[in-house]
Amino acid sequence: MKISYYPGCTLKNHAKNFEDSTICSLNAIGVEVEELNRWNCCGTVFSLTTDDLIHHVAPIRNLIRVKEANYEKVMTVCAMCYNTLKRANERVKSDPESLDILNDFMDREEVQYDGDVQIFHLLEFLRDEIGFANLAQKVVKPLKKLKIASYYGCLLVRPKEIGFDDMENPTILDDLMSVLGADSVDFPFKTECCGAYQTVDKPDIIADRTNQILTSTMDQGAEMVVVSCPLCAFNLDQRQKQTVEKYPEFKHMPVMYFTQALAIALGCPEETLRFDLNFIDPKPILKEKGLI
Amino acid sequence: MRINLSRKKIRDSFVDKVQELSGQNLLACYQCGKCSAGCPAVMDMDILPNQIIRFAQLGFKDELLASKAIWICASCLTCNARCPKGINIAEVIEALRQILLRNREDHLKVENLSDKEKEDIPPIALICSMRKFTS
Ligand code: SF4
Ligand code: SF4
Ligand code: SF4
Ligand code: SF4
């Protein structure tokens, strides 16, 4: 099977560990990944004002690229790209007039877009197309005895129209971690916002949230946290530096992309895991469990 | 806090503008407070999400546009998800930010970021912040 893949910019630099572990995992289960040609940034945030059409140009142009590559569906792994591409698509589908304006704006594109590309997230793909039961058969190194807390953040689950799991109590990541052989740990801040882009000019707020979210995972006995968004990852991992400065009693917690956990379980070589890009080193706990 | 209500404020074009930009009917709000109860950012806000809606209904333009809260909200959409009246509070707050940004009153001062910060902070965060906080 071959699928079209939209990486987004952060997966090409700060989150290369997210991309490499994704591609290795998909290859390990026999899925070929074709990166979209000439993709551009999705714009990161979906525009919330009614008249702000210009900011939908970026996501919609990416969907034109999908059509040009002769695909009907495109996969994302960054939760934020997923959210923005999917919402922009829903918006033009429900408002043909705005779609006409956007097509006119991009009148040199050879493809006229008509709202028909499907955007899906890697988690959905694994659950619905591969099937967790089939995936379980491909696990060569079960994440035995590793206690993992799954952090969903906002963008995979909200708003309801684009989420692919229960908005208040999602389980898809927990289910995946169980399939990989880990002990999934529940905690109350799974879908609580980490503060997102406030990290740029108000890192202090992030220190509060990271302290609250990660301390709660520790209280529930977690040894590792997994995420699906490079912004959550930055706030929960890199910002532990600021967190411990503000809260000296705070204990460090390793944070990985869920695809790094997946890649370990599927037997991907260590160089595809790119632990050098994780701030809190996940290797000690992984070694302790005999996983690397 | 001393509050002055007036017909003039309530009928100000500001109220229409907020409704138009957000696509929300402000009067649908019955002040149950669920939006504020679930908002993860309230401890840093000067005006809480339910109060923002009330202030917007009443045309409290100056208070809203000077508030810190509109820049603390991270559009996490928890309030939207929980409002029993189906109001998109996050969209109302976005409309308030947009009213300022469209007049070039930027909140993020990109020039204040050091080279080190620009290097360390991933593009996903920088672009989000610029999209939300600059014109
Ligand atoms: S959302 Fe982020 S990762 Fe996705 S394309 Fe845009 S900036 Fe890049
Ligand atoms: S970065 Fe924070 S705001 Fe974004 S999805 Fe992750 S949790 Fe939510
Ligand atoms: S949850 Fe909805 S109805 Fe309740 S106070 Fe907030 S906006 Fe008003
Ligand atoms: S969108 Fe803003 S106001 Fe609503 S819950 Fe999130 S931070 Fe609070």
XYZ file of C-alpha atoms and ligand atoms in Angstrom:
459
model
C 0.000 0.000 0.000
C 1.185 3.496 -0.820
C -0.068 6.667 0.843
C 0.398 10.377 0.270
C 2.047 12.181 3.159
C 2.074 15.847 4.162
C 4.957 16.431 6.602
C 4.662 20.108 7.548
C 7.710 22.183 8.365
C 8.462 21.237 11.952
C 8.880 17.577 11.037
C 11.721 18.606 8.755
C 13.799 20.191 11.504
C 13.024 20.293 15.242
C 10.775 17.239 15.014
C 12.853 15.091 12.662
C 12.546 12.357 15.302
C 8.779 12.430 14.657
C 9.216 12.069 10.893
C 11.964 9.440 10.843
C 10.208 7.217 13.361
C 6.937 7.568 11.414
C 8.430 6.568 8.097
C 10.382 3.667 9.524
C 7.282 2.374 11.327
C 5.097 2.584 8.230
C 7.721 0.841 6.122
C 7.974 -1.868 8.777
C 4.273 -2.680 8.323
C 4.546 -2.653 4.544
C 3.217 0.841 3.853
C 5.059 3.029 1.375
C 5.013 6.745 2.033
C 5.104 9.295 -0.760
C 5.822 12.833 0.371
C 3.656 15.444 -1.273
C 5.393 17.419 -3.986
C 5.785 21.195 -3.503
C 3.875 21.301 -0.224
C 3.819 24.577 1.691
C 3.223 25.392 5.359
C -0.383 24.721 6.306
C -0.542 28.044 8.114
C -0.453 26.356 11.559
C -3.682 27.795 12.967
C -7.126 27.626 11.438
C -8.517 31.128 11.033
C -11.414 31.678 13.377
C -12.865 34.891 11.957
C -15.648 34.601 9.413
C -14.192 36.955 6.811
C -10.582 35.821 6.924
C -10.414 33.813 3.711
C -6.841 34.630 2.818
C -5.497 32.356 5.543
C -7.265 29.372 4.018
C -5.217 29.696 0.850
C -2.211 27.879 2.336
C -4.055 24.742 3.477
C -6.236 24.542 0.368
C -3.233 24.890 -1.926
C -1.750 21.810 -0.259
C -4.932 19.907 -1.057
C -4.580 20.925 -4.711
C -1.114 19.313 -4.579
C -2.717 16.100 -3.342
C -5.031 16.086 -6.373
C -2.092 16.781 -8.676
C -0.320 13.751 -7.264
C -3.436 11.700 -8.092
C -4.373 10.879 -4.535
C -7.746 11.242 -2.892
C -6.438 11.189 0.643
C -3.488 12.622 2.446
C -1.955 11.648 5.762
C -0.514 13.982 8.377
C 1.232 13.132 11.617
C 1.527 16.600 13.155
C -1.715 17.145 15.074
C -1.694 20.801 14.179
C -1.335 20.293 10.420
C -4.073 17.687 10.670
C -6.394 20.099 12.410
C -5.742 23.034 10.098
C -5.915 21.122 6.818
C -9.034 19.284 7.846
C -10.845 22.337 9.178
C -10.014 24.406 6.104
C -11.370 21.605 3.949
C -14.564 21.331 6.004
C -14.986 25.080 5.789
C -14.824 25.204 1.972
C -17.032 22.145 1.662
C -19.754 23.787 3.689
C -19.382 27.173 1.987
C -19.121 26.840 -1.825
C -18.973 30.594 -2.234
C -15.727 30.827 -0.313
C -14.360 27.921 -2.336
C -15.051 29.853 -5.549
C -13.243 32.885 -4.182
C -10.253 30.754 -3.207
C -10.133 29.042 -6.600
C -10.268 32.436 -8.286
C -7.475 33.658 -6.081
C -5.294 30.737 -7.173
C -6.326 30.942 -10.808
C -3.011 29.759 -12.189
C -3.314 26.429 -10.420
C -4.110 23.756 -12.955
C -6.482 21.955 -10.661
C -9.697 23.622 -9.491
C -10.290 22.423 -5.989
C -13.711 21.102 -5.105
C -13.392 20.019 -1.504
C -12.946 16.319 -2.220
C -9.582 15.463 -0.620
C -9.748 13.497 2.606
C -7.316 14.376 5.363
C -6.448 11.675 7.846
C -4.100 11.330 10.766
C -1.632 8.490 11.198
C -3.469 7.349 14.347
C -6.712 7.006 12.403
C -4.897 5.141 9.661
C -3.440 2.641 12.122
C -6.759 2.116 13.869
C -9.133 2.091 10.890
C -7.142 0.931 7.878
C -4.373 -1.248 9.265
C -6.379 -2.267 12.336
C -4.885 -2.440 15.807
C -5.269 -6.246 15.854
C -3.156 -6.558 12.687
C -0.667 -4.081 14.020
C -0.282 -6.164 17.186
C 0.945 -9.056 15.021
C 3.758 -6.895 13.673
C 5.131 -6.003 17.094
C 8.566 -7.564 17.498
C 9.621 -5.817 20.678
C 6.652 -5.346 23.021
C 7.024 -2.338 25.322
C 6.657 -4.640 28.313
C 6.309 -3.086 31.736
C 6.753 0.436 30.386
C 4.132 2.711 31.940
C 3.087 5.273 29.365
C 0.741 8.243 29.787
C -0.817 9.423 26.514
C -1.240 13.154 26.146
C -3.730 14.214 23.440
C -3.693 17.982 23.777
C -6.332 19.918 21.872
C -5.946 19.486 18.193
C -6.614 15.795 17.730
C -9.926 16.001 19.526
C -11.376 19.501 19.104
C -13.581 20.631 17.517
C -15.842 17.609 17.421
C -16.426 17.810 13.640
C -12.834 16.952 12.880
C -11.801 14.867 15.898
C -11.577 11.116 15.442
C -12.182 10.101 19.018
C -14.288 11.044 22.029
C -13.747 14.736 22.684
C -13.661 14.525 26.475
C -12.274 11.040 26.939
C -10.181 9.984 23.950
C -8.530 6.553 24.119
C -6.946 6.034 20.704
C -3.379 6.722 21.876
C -3.866 4.667 25.036
C -5.242 1.822 22.917
C -2.256 2.034 20.600
C 0.179 1.946 23.524
C -1.586 -1.159 24.873
C -1.346 -2.796 21.441
C 2.388 -2.126 21.539
C 2.582 -3.955 24.854
C 2.926 -0.980 27.185
C 0.912 -0.337 30.350
C -1.282 2.619 29.544
C -1.659 5.076 32.428
C -4.747 7.264 32.753
C -4.466 10.812 34.124
C -6.777 13.810 34.339
C -4.948 16.286 32.068
C -4.982 14.293 28.815
C -6.817 16.913 26.802
C -5.852 20.008 28.774
C -4.081 22.607 26.623
C -0.341 22.935 27.246
C -0.455 26.643 26.444
C 0.537 26.186 22.807
C 2.186 29.191 21.125
C 2.200 31.178 24.369
C 5.552 29.451 24.686
C 7.091 32.112 22.421
C 6.602 35.180 24.591
C 5.124 33.802 27.825
C 7.202 30.729 28.710
C 6.211 31.248 32.315
C 2.659 30.088 31.558
C 4.056 26.957 29.940
C 6.102 26.197 33.055
C 2.845 26.214 35.079
C 1.031 23.932 32.642
C 3.937 21.562 32.117
C 4.345 21.259 35.861
C 0.654 20.494 36.284
C 0.327 18.072 33.366
C 3.541 16.103 33.903
C 3.287 15.992 37.698
C -0.142 14.481 37.253
C 1.290 11.735 34.994
C 3.979 11.002 37.602
C 1.402 10.817 40.368
C -0.322 8.107 38.345
C 2.924 6.178 38.063
C 3.861 6.985 34.450
C 7.488 6.545 33.359
C 7.056 8.134 29.954
C 4.639 10.483 28.184
C 3.765 10.244 24.486
C 2.469 13.098 22.316
C 1.377 13.685 18.723
C 2.127 17.372 18.211
C 5.543 19.051 17.893
C 4.262 22.042 19.842
C 3.057 19.889 22.750
C 6.421 18.134 22.546
C 8.345 21.383 22.780
C 6.272 22.604 25.718
C 6.250 19.354 27.660
C 9.829 18.326 26.877
C 12.133 21.290 26.143
C 10.233 23.598 28.493
C 11.013 21.296 31.438
C 14.106 23.465 31.680
C 11.979 26.507 32.621
C 9.611 24.326 34.643
C 12.289 23.132 37.018
C 13.607 26.693 37.395
C 10.172 27.827 38.529
C 9.257 24.656 40.458
C 12.458 23.208 41.976
C 10.568 20.165 43.293
C 9.491 19.232 39.740
C 10.887 15.867 38.570
C 11.886 15.379 34.940
C 9.756 13.128 32.774
C 10.811 11.759 29.375
C 8.448 12.745 26.560
C 8.445 10.952 23.187
C 6.400 11.100 20.019
C 3.990 8.178 19.900
C 5.753 7.172 16.687
C 9.024 6.714 18.559
C 7.265 4.193 20.804
C 5.747 2.589 17.709
C 9.114 2.410 15.948
C 10.742 0.710 18.952
C 7.983 -1.890 19.110
C 8.217 -2.533 15.367
C 11.966 -3.095 15.589
C 13.193 0.045 13.793
C 16.925 0.712 14.130
C 17.958 3.204 16.793
C 19.139 5.827 14.285
C 15.544 6.327 13.119
C 14.476 7.148 16.674
C 16.644 10.278 16.788
C 16.752 10.542 20.588
C 19.292 13.347 20.174
C 16.302 15.637 19.502
C 14.484 14.709 22.712
C 15.413 17.065 25.519
C 14.898 14.739 28.481
C 16.731 11.611 27.451
C 14.299 8.668 27.145
C 17.180 6.174 26.807
C 17.770 5.385 30.512
C 14.214 4.170 31.117
C 14.157 2.343 27.762
C 17.445 0.610 28.639
C 16.129 -0.312 32.054
C 13.201 -2.061 30.355
C 15.514 -3.766 27.866
C 13.964 -1.967 24.888
C 17.126 -0.479 23.397
C -15.334 47.162 39.931
C -17.567 50.054 38.921
C -19.574 49.374 35.795
C -21.552 51.846 33.708
C -24.229 50.432 31.497
C -25.691 52.527 28.739
C -27.924 52.143 25.730
C -25.289 53.844 23.686
C -22.692 51.181 24.450
C -25.109 48.317 23.871
C -26.056 49.729 20.464
C -22.495 50.532 19.492
C -21.316 49.104 16.171
C -18.627 47.312 18.184
C -21.197 44.714 19.293
C -22.237 44.058 15.684
C -18.642 43.829 14.615
C -17.807 41.217 17.254
C -20.863 39.190 16.225
C -19.987 39.483 12.568
C -16.314 38.574 12.871
C -16.993 35.702 15.247
C -20.165 34.472 13.575
C -21.712 34.137 17.042
C -24.956 35.304 18.583
C -23.806 36.885 21.831
C -27.280 37.034 23.341
C -27.536 33.245 23.293
C -25.299 33.180 26.370
C -27.139 32.576 29.661
C -24.071 32.993 31.857
C -23.862 29.454 33.172
C -20.094 29.815 33.537
C -19.160 26.450 32.050
C -16.705 28.063 29.645
C -14.755 29.621 32.489
C -14.974 26.515 34.639
C -13.134 24.457 32.047
C -10.730 27.077 30.714
C -7.132 26.125 31.540
C -6.011 29.752 31.305
C -8.308 31.446 33.829
C -5.681 31.900 36.516
C -3.815 34.288 34.213
C -6.908 36.114 32.943
C -8.241 39.452 34.187
C -11.668 38.989 32.567
C -12.940 35.382 32.475
C -14.416 33.828 29.314
C -18.060 34.083 30.488
C -17.420 37.703 31.478
C -15.927 38.385 28.062
C -19.217 37.276 26.518
C -21.238 39.408 28.917
C -19.009 42.436 28.335
C -19.330 41.951 24.586
C -23.146 41.811 24.864
C -23.064 45.105 26.721
C -20.632 46.806 24.376
C -17.791 47.201 26.871
C -15.358 47.930 24.116
C -12.630 49.702 26.090
C -12.495 47.093 28.852
C -12.338 44.217 26.391
C -9.770 45.708 24.066
C -7.494 46.620 26.977
C -7.802 43.242 28.675
C -4.938 40.868 29.160
C -7.225 37.853 28.873
C -7.674 38.064 25.115
C -3.921 37.484 24.706
C -3.823 34.682 27.286
C -6.461 32.580 25.536
C -4.698 29.983 23.365
C -7.776 28.986 21.297
C -7.721 25.511 22.814
C -11.487 25.306 22.160
C -12.345 23.663 25.487
C -14.920 26.396 26.122
C -16.514 25.853 22.706
C -16.685 22.134 23.326
C -18.552 22.606 26.608
C -20.894 25.543 26.066
C -24.450 24.201 26.439
C -25.714 26.993 24.182
C -23.351 26.143 21.335
C -21.541 29.459 21.489
C -18.007 29.510 20.135
C -16.374 31.617 22.821
C -12.920 31.181 21.275
C -14.228 32.797 18.083
C -15.504 35.791 20.059
C -12.083 36.207 21.658
C -10.451 35.879 18.244
C -12.719 38.661 16.951
C -11.518 40.921 19.790
C -7.866 40.239 18.978
C -8.558 40.801 15.297
C -10.146 44.190 15.938
C -6.817 45.299 17.426
C -4.550 43.467 15.000
C -6.365 44.875 11.983
C -5.350 48.274 13.272
C -1.765 47.081 13.555
C -1.708 46.869 17.309
C 0.539 43.839 17.484
C 0.825 41.911 20.704
C 3.954 39.882 19.922
C 7.071 41.980 19.485
C 9.135 39.819 17.194
C 12.055 42.218 17.493
C 12.293 41.405 21.204
C 13.048 37.748 20.549
C 16.726 36.896 20.733
C 18.477 34.950 17.980
C 18.830 32.072 20.402
C 15.090 32.012 21.053
C 14.336 32.135 17.349
C 16.640 29.185 16.820
C 15.413 27.067 19.738
C 11.688 27.618 19.349
C 10.297 25.355 16.606
C 8.633 26.919 13.530
C 5.270 25.514 14.565
C 5.323 27.779 17.649
C 6.781 30.853 15.969
C 4.355 30.765 13.067
C 1.375 30.175 15.358
C 2.384 33.046 17.560
C 2.874 35.406 14.636
C -0.424 34.350 13.101
C -2.288 34.910 16.348
C -0.488 37.915 17.743
C 0.682 40.057 14.830
C -1.111 41.777 11.982
S 1.411 23.381 11.418
Fe 3.379 23.400 11.912
S 4.313 21.728 11.356
Fe 2.372 21.940 10.375
S 3.079 22.944 8.538
Fe 2.444 24.378 9.738
S 4.085 25.125 10.963
Fe 4.577 23.398 10.006
S 0.328 22.384 21.468
Fe -0.880 22.577 23.265
S -2.396 23.746 22.398
Fe -1.585 22.558 20.874
S -2.508 20.779 20.625
Fe -0.766 20.643 21.749
S -1.836 20.795 23.677
Fe -3.086 21.859 22.438
S -20.653 28.272 28.543
Fe -21.794 29.342 26.951
S -23.706 29.933 27.910
Fe -22.320 29.345 29.555
S -21.391 31.291 30.158
Fe -20.046 30.405 28.647
S -20.740 31.255 26.726
Fe -22.341 31.631 28.188
S -10.197 28.764 23.934
Fe -9.403 30.344 25.231
S -11.073 30.904 26.544
Fe -11.602 28.989 25.624
S -10.973 27.480 27.103
Fe -9.273 27.729 25.683
S -7.983 29.282 26.558
Fe -9.946 29.373 27.628
